[in-house]
Tab-separated table of C-alpha atoms and ligand atoms in Angstrom:
chain	number	residue	atom	x	y	z
A	1204	UNK	CA	13.568	18.852	11.436
A	1205	UNK	CA	11.398	22.223	11.509
A	1206	UNK	CA	13.557	23.487	8.683
A	1207	UNK	CA	13.318	20.315	6.849
A	1208	UNK	CA	9.335	20.571	6.878
A	1209	UNK	CA	9.507	24.069	5.605
A	1210	UNK	CA	11.587	23.053	2.641
A	1211	UNK	CA	9.392	19.807	1.827
A	1212	UNK	CA	6.404	22.279	2.093
A	1213	UNK	CA	7.746	24.567	-0.439
A	1214	UNK	CA	8.557	21.749	-2.687
A	1215	UNK	CA	5.081	20.084	-2.510
A	1216	UNK	CA	3.798	23.746	-3.231
A	1217	UNK	CA	5.943	24.368	-6.044
A	1218	UNK	CA	6.134	20.911	-7.990
A	1219	UNK	CA	3.577	19.714	-10.195
A	1220	UNK	CA	4.711	16.177	-10.744
A	1221	UNK	CA	4.237	14.225	-7.484
A	1222	UNK	CA	4.253	10.521	-6.978
A	1223	UNK	CA	3.682	8.821	-3.372
A	1224	UNK	CA	4.295	5.473	-2.540
A	1225	UNK	CA	2.387	4.121	0.826
A	1226	UNK	CA	2.747	1.250	2.896
A	1227	UNK	CA	1.027	-0.100	6.082
A	1228	UNK	CA	2.403	2.659	8.282
A	1229	UNK	CA	-0.192	5.223	6.751
A	1230	UNK	CA	-2.844	2.977	7.776
A	1231	UNK	CA	-1.748	2.028	11.293
A	1232	UNK	CA	-3.163	5.349	12.951
A	1233	UNK	CA	-6.631	4.023	11.447
A	1234	UNK	CA	-6.257	0.971	13.692
A	1235	UNK	CA	-4.803	-1.614	10.851
A	1236	UNK	CA	-1.913	-3.435	12.337
A	1237	UNK	CA	1.358	-3.243	10.086
A	1238	UNK	CA	3.447	-6.136	8.969
A	1239	UNK	CA	6.858	-5.623	10.388
A	1240	UNK	CA	7.134	-2.985	13.180
A	1241	UNK	CA	6.232	-4.113	16.709
A	1242	UNK	CA	3.088	-5.988	17.352
A	1243	UNK	CA	3.086	-6.386	13.562
A	1244	UNK	CA	1.132	-9.114	11.920
A	1245	UNK	CA	4.041	-11.262	11.016
A	1246	UNK	CA	4.989	-11.666	14.848
A	1247	UNK	CA	1.689	-13.226	15.634
A	1248	UNK	CA	1.131	-15.352	12.174
A	1249	UNK	CA	2.901	-17.486	10.264
A	1250	UNK	CA	3.760	-15.877	6.688
A	1251	UNK	CA	4.159	-19.226	4.735
A	1252	UNK	CA	0.748	-20.510	5.888
A	1253	UNK	CA	-1.182	-17.197	5.228
A	1254	UNK	CA	0.210	-15.179	2.552
A	1255	UNK	CA	1.758	-17.600	-0.025
A	1256	UNK	CA	0.021	-19.663	-2.905
A	1257	UNK	CA	1.431	-22.729	-1.301
A	1258	UNK	CA	-0.246	-22.205	2.077
A	1259	UNK	CA	-3.725	-21.010	0.431
A	1260	UNK	CA	-3.693	-24.560	-1.589
A	1261	UNK	CA	-2.675	-26.453	1.588
A	1262	UNK	CA	-5.291	-24.812	3.738
A	1263	UNK	CA	-7.593	-22.535	1.827
A	1264	UNK	CA	-10.033	-22.511	4.665
A	1265	UNK	CA	-7.602	-21.172	7.119
A	1266	UNK	CA	-6.318	-18.606	4.842
A	1267	UNK	CA	-9.732	-17.627	4.387
A	1268	UNK	CA	-10.617	-17.119	7.973
A	1269	UNK	CA	-7.744	-15.007	8.411
A	1270	UNK	CA	-8.650	-12.686	5.536
A	1271	UNK	CA	-12.141	-12.674	6.871
A	1272	UNK	CA	-10.558	-11.331	10.168
A	1273	UNK	CA	-8.513	-8.714	8.357
A	1274	UNK	CA	-11.812	-7.726	6.203
A	1275	UNK	CA	-13.546	-7.176	9.635
A	1276	UNK	CA	-10.818	-4.937	11.127
A	1277	UNK	CA	-10.704	-2.833	7.672
A	1278	UNK	CA	-14.403	-2.518	7.516
A	1279	UNK	CA	-14.415	-0.873	10.840
A	1280	UNK	CA	-11.383	1.464	9.936
A	1281	UNK	CA	-11.716	5.029	8.693
A	1282	UNK	CA	-9.120	6.829	6.942
A	1283	UNK	CA	-6.907	9.181	8.924
A	1284	UNK	CA	-5.434	12.646	8.540
A	1285	UNK	CA	-2.722	11.399	6.339
A	1286	UNK	CA	-5.063	9.854	3.875
A	1287	UNK	CA	-7.360	12.960	3.623
A	1288	UNK	CA	-4.495	15.152	3.224
A	1289	UNK	CA	-2.964	13.337	0.339
A	1290	UNK	CA	-6.446	13.762	-1.385
A	1291	UNK	CA	-6.589	17.336	-0.698
A	1292	UNK	CA	-2.965	17.730	-2.357
A	1293	UNK	CA	-4.107	15.748	-5.209
A	1294	UNK	CA	-6.806	17.956	-6.015
A	1295	UNK	CA	-4.185	20.839	-6.499
A	1296	UNK	CA	-1.954	18.990	-8.865
A	1297	UNK	CA	-2.203	18.176	-12.505
A	1298	UNK	CA	0.112	14.862	-12.304
A	1299	UNK	CA	-0.493	13.160	-8.787
A	1300	UNK	CA	-0.346	9.733	-8.064
A	1301	UNK	CA	-0.514	7.358	-5.193
A	1302	UNK	CA	1.215	3.859	-5.568
A	1303	UNK	CA	-0.118	1.856	-2.456
A	1304	UNK	CA	1.025	-1.322	-1.055
A	1305	UNK	CA	-1.821	-1.277	1.253
A	1306	UNK	CA	-5.041	-3.512	0.139
A	1307	UNK	CA	-7.298	-1.711	2.419
A	1308	UNK	CA	-8.870	0.744	-0.046
A	1309	UNK	CA	-8.518	3.629	2.697
A	1310	UNK	CA	-6.913	6.250	0.138
A	1311	UNK	CA	-10.004	5.979	-2.291
A	1312	UNK	CA	-12.351	6.283	0.787
A	1313	UNK	CA	-10.692	9.434	1.748
A	1314	UNK	CA	-10.937	10.819	-1.937
A	1315	UNK	CA	-8.100	9.867	-3.627
A	1316	UNK	CA	-8.705	9.376	-7.478
A	1317	UNK	CA	-5.319	8.466	-9.046
A	1318	UNK	CA	-4.794	5.276	-6.969
A	1319	UNK	CA	-2.635	2.351	-8.046
A	1320	UNK	CA	-3.174	-0.768	-5.717
A	1321	UNK	CA	0.077	-2.487	-6.149
A	1322	UNK	CA	-0.735	-5.334	-4.209
A	1323	UNK	CA	-4.270	-5.739	-4.938
A	1324	UNK	CA	-7.426	-5.215	-2.688
A	1325	UNK	CA	-8.706	-7.192	0.117
A	1326	UNK	CA	-12.250	-7.042	-0.869
A	1327	UNK	CA	-11.842	-8.241	-4.350
A	1328	UNK	CA	-11.802	-12.006	-5.157
A	1329	UNK	CA	-10.367	-13.930	-8.258
A	1330	UNK	CA	-11.114	-17.325	-9.226
A	1331	UNK	CA	-8.082	-19.852	-8.862
A	1332	UNK	CA	-9.126	-21.255	-12.523
A	1333	UNK	CA	-11.159	-18.813	-14.668
A	1334	UNK	CA	-11.120	-15.241	-15.188
A	1335	UNK	CA	-13.872	-14.417	-12.625
A	1336	UNK	CA	-13.364	-11.445	-10.327
A	1337	UNK	CA	-15.537	-9.738	-8.210
A	1338	UNK	CA	-15.491	-7.040	-5.402
A	1339	UNK	CA	-17.385	-7.092	-2.348
A	1340	UNK	CA	-17.163	-5.715	0.971
A	1341	UNK	CA	-18.324	-8.863	2.907
A	1342	UNK	CA	-17.545	-11.428	5.341
A	1343	UNK	CA	-17.817	-14.919	4.232
A	1344	UNK	CA	-19.769	-17.260	6.372
A	1345	UNK	CA	-19.040	-20.568	4.310
A	1346	UNK	CA	-15.533	-20.930	3.824
A	1347	UNK	CA	-13.730	-21.311	1.519
A	1348	UNK	CA	-15.858	-19.202	-1.082
A	1349	UNK	CA	-16.376	-20.961	-4.553
A	1350	UNK	CA	-16.426	-19.447	-8.110
A	1351	UNK	CA	-20.133	-19.113	-9.159
A	1352	UNK	CA	-19.051	-19.562	-12.674
A	1353	UNK	CA	-16.667	-22.680	-12.644
A	1354	UNK	CA	-16.951	-24.080	-8.986
A	1355	UNK	CA	-13.356	-23.946	-8.402
A	1356	UNK	CA	-11.854	-22.246	-5.474
A	1357	UNK	CA	-12.014	-18.056	-5.138
A	1358	UNK	CA	-8.854	-16.496	-3.604
A	1359	UNK	CA	-8.464	-12.915	-2.235
A	1360	UNK	CA	-6.985	-10.911	-5.357
A	1361	UNK	CA	-3.863	-9.609	-3.577
A	1362	UNK	CA	-0.307	-10.308	-4.339
A	1363	UNK	CA	1.218	-13.012	-2.024
A	1364	UNK	CA	4.851	-13.642	-1.271
A	1365	UNK	CA	6.348	-14.996	-4.295
A	1366	UNK	CA	3.985	-13.824	-6.776
A	1367	UNK	CA	4.430	-11.188	-9.493
A	1368	UNK	CA	2.838	-7.841	-9.679
A	1369	UNK	CA	0.345	-7.852	-12.568
A	1370	UNK	CA	2.375	-6.579	-15.540
A	1371	UNK	CA	0.138	-3.781	-16.447
A	1372	UNK	CA	-0.041	-2.502	-12.870
A	1373	UNK	CA	4.066	-2.787	-12.671
A	1374	UNK	CA	4.543	-1.014	-16.037
A	1375	UNK	CA	2.053	1.691	-15.153
A	1376	UNK	CA	3.626	2.381	-11.790
A	1377	UNK	CA	7.325	2.212	-13.376
A	1378	UNK	CA	6.269	4.994	-15.938
A	1379	UNK	CA	4.726	7.237	-13.653
A	1380	UNK	CA	7.932	7.358	-11.306
A	1381	UNK	CA	9.950	8.039	-14.392
A	1382	UNK	CA	7.697	10.984	-15.080
A	1383	UNK	CA	7.607	12.291	-11.579
A	1384	UNK	CA	9.869	15.106	-10.251
A	1385	UNK	CA	9.260	14.209	-6.382
A	1386	UNK	CA	8.699	10.795	-4.794
A	1387	UNK	CA	7.300	10.796	-1.344
A	1388	UNK	CA	7.254	7.642	0.280
A	1389	UNK	CA	5.260	6.910	3.718
A	1390	UNK	CA	5.016	4.542	6.184
A	1391	UNK	CA	6.761	1.732	4.504
A	1392	UNK	CA	9.564	-0.376	5.795
A	1393	UNK	CA	11.059	-0.290	2.257
A	1394	UNK	CA	12.061	-3.928	2.276
A	1395	UNK	CA	9.288	-5.260	0.097
A	1396	UNK	CA	10.351	-5.606	-3.674
A	1397	UNK	CA	9.669	-4.634	-6.257
A	1398	UNK	CA	7.860	-1.641	-4.643
A	1399	UNK	CA	11.018	-0.701	-2.718
A	1400	UNK	CA	12.525	-0.458	-6.114
A	1401	UNK	CA	10.657	2.737	-6.921
A	1402	UNK	CA	12.683	4.502	-4.308
A	1403	UNK	CA	16.061	3.262	-5.738
A	1404	UNK	CA	14.989	4.352	-8.985
A	1405	UNK	CA	14.129	7.829	-7.932
A	1406	UNK	CA	17.486	8.086	-5.821
A	1407	UNK	CA	19.243	6.941	-8.821
A	1408	UNK	CA	17.565	9.291	-11.272
A	1409	UNK	CA	18.460	12.291	-8.919
A	1410	UNK	CA	14.799	13.045	-8.011
A	1411	UNK	CA	13.835	14.618	-4.756
A	1412	UNK	CA	13.192	11.671	-2.448
A	1413	UNK	CA	11.020	12.297	0.746
A	1414	UNK	CA	10.539	9.600	3.417
A	1415	UNK	CA	7.866	9.856	6.385
A	1416	UNK	CA	8.281	7.044	8.496
A	1417	UNK	CA	8.181	6.369	12.384
A	1418	UNK	CA	11.699	4.789	12.150
A	1419	UNK	CA	14.680	5.180	9.765
A	1420	UNK	CA	14.915	2.791	6.828
A	1421	UNK	CA	17.834	1.384	4.575
A	1422	UNK	CA	17.249	4.508	2.436
A	1423	UNK	CA	17.198	7.273	5.225
A	1424	UNK	CA	20.745	8.259	4.613
A	1425	UNK	CA	20.401	8.472	0.838
A	1426	UNK	CA	17.326	10.494	0.401
A	1427	UNK	CA	16.856	14.277	0.441
A	1428	UNK	CA	14.557	14.556	3.296
A	1429	UNK	CA	14.060	11.844	5.968
A	1430	UNK	CA	11.089	12.793	8.400
A	1431	UNK	CA	10.768	10.506	11.152
A	1432	UNK	CA	7.657	10.563	13.083
A	1433	UNK	CA	3.908	9.841	12.621
A	1434	UNK	CA	2.480	9.893	9.150
A	1435	UNK	CA	-0.816	11.867	10.327
A	1436	UNK	CA	1.317	14.737	11.952
A	1437	UNK	CA	4.116	14.898	9.361
A	1438	UNK	CA	1.694	14.788	6.268
A	1439	UNK	CA	-0.565	17.601	7.720
A	1440	UNK	CA	2.493	19.851	8.260
A	1441	UNK	CA	4.185	19.334	4.895
A	1442	UNK	CA	0.846	19.511	3.049
A	1443	UNK	CA	-0.141	22.496	4.679
A	1444	UNK	CA	0.853	24.977	1.747
B	1918	NAD	P1	5.533	-2.812	7.158
B	1918	NAD	O1	4.583	-3.395	7.972
B	1918	NAD	O2	6.580	-3.658	6.645
B	1918	NAD	O3	6.157	-1.420	7.498
B	1918	NAD	C1	5.398	-0.602	8.046
B	1918	NAD	C2	6.192	0.952	8.133
B	1918	NAD	O4	5.534	1.908	8.768
B	1918	NAD	C3	7.252	0.501	9.528
B	1918	NAD	O5	8.611	0.931	9.056
B	1918	NAD	C4	6.839	1.224	10.791
B	1918	NAD	O6	7.891	1.917	11.315
B	1918	NAD	C5	6.068	2.456	9.867
B	1918	NAD	N1	5.005	3.038	10.523
B	1918	NAD	C6	3.969	2.450	11.833
B	1918	NAD	N2	3.127	3.395	11.949
B	1918	NAD	C7	3.683	4.463	11.367
B	1918	NAD	C8	2.812	5.582	11.789
B	1918	NAD	N3	1.897	6.074	12.412
B	1918	NAD	N4	3.415	6.833	10.818
B	1918	NAD	C9	4.539	6.574	10.046
B	1918	NAD	N5	4.930	5.312	9.805
B	1918	NAD	C10	4.555	4.357	10.775
B	1918	NAD	O7	4.574	-2.401	5.699
B	1918	NAD	P2	4.665	-2.238	4.166
B	1918	NAD	O8	6.393	-1.717	4.158
B	1918	NAD	O9	3.771	-1.611	3.555
B	1918	NAD	O10	4.848	-3.754	3.921
B	1918	NAD	C11	4.593	-4.255	2.663
B	1918	NAD	C12	3.376	-5.243	2.968
B	1918	NAD	O11	2.540	-4.999	3.864
B	1918	NAD	C13	2.522	-4.912	1.807
B	1918	NAD	O12	2.545	-5.908	0.920
B	1918	NAD	C14	1.092	-4.754	2.279
B	1918	NAD	O13	0.402	-5.084	1.007
B	1918	NAD	C15	1.040	-5.228	3.577
B	1918	NAD	N6	0.172	-4.850	4.505
B	1918	NAD	C16	-1.141	-4.105	4.171
B	1918	NAD	C17	-1.784	-3.493	5.019
B	1918	NAD	C18	-2.845	-2.824	4.866
B	1918	NAD	O14	-3.556	-2.813	3.696
B	1918	NAD	N7	-3.173	-1.660	5.653
B	1918	NAD	C19	-1.430	-3.891	6.468
B	1918	NAD	C20	-0.574	-4.558	6.651
B	1918	NAD	C21	0.371	-5.036	5.622
B	1919	ZN	ZN1	-13.921	-19.824	-11.839
């Protein structure tokens, strides 16, 4: 592992075109639960009820209650060293993007500028009927919230299971992955598609792919570097360039 870390450090120092794909694991040390690992959210809650359009239309109030709870948790969280170190690395590079599956906004809070929120943002809402969208970091008291323009239901502007990634977000992400020389993915179980396709796309193109995760993933044996451990510690050691 020490030799691998030295090699990755050199790559991150010498390469100018880097894309980072992050998942819930990078925010775990900020106190935000992940979905799939031990104690993950899906072990306690029912995915069909809370994170699908069908679940939302069946019981919008219940879904909003859950999102309120997640908002509270995220509002009390701060970025951790892994977020900060990535923001620092960005400032040294000309082509550096983060594609995040997280909806918590912690990369931006840590100072990252070029962040693509692949699955949306928990503090943004959109109308289920008209084009109204709004961003506010608040907890709703009256549930479910209603669109001020057309009186229909507001919903969180996040991508639920069974929904597509907005096309502009997908195309932009695909293109920057194509242009990158290095793909670094951090804290993702790499089983949610199409985000995980970017890992396959990069392996297939022969790019340098670096994994940082607490446990192995389906791609661990296919990538050039698989660094197993806590994101904060590993990111600190590989970005110390
Ligand atoms: P996931 O829960 O499926 O997987 C998290 C991965 O992170 C696991 O493989 C786990 O081993 C690893 N991990 C846990 N703690 C870690 C640490 N300290 N350092 C390094 N790795 C660690 O998460 P995912 O792959 O992002 O799943 C996708 C879905 O989860 C996304 O759609 C995302 O929107 C959603 N999600 C987001 C948040 C958030 O915004 N913070 C939280 C939970 C889930
Ligand atoms: Zn509306």
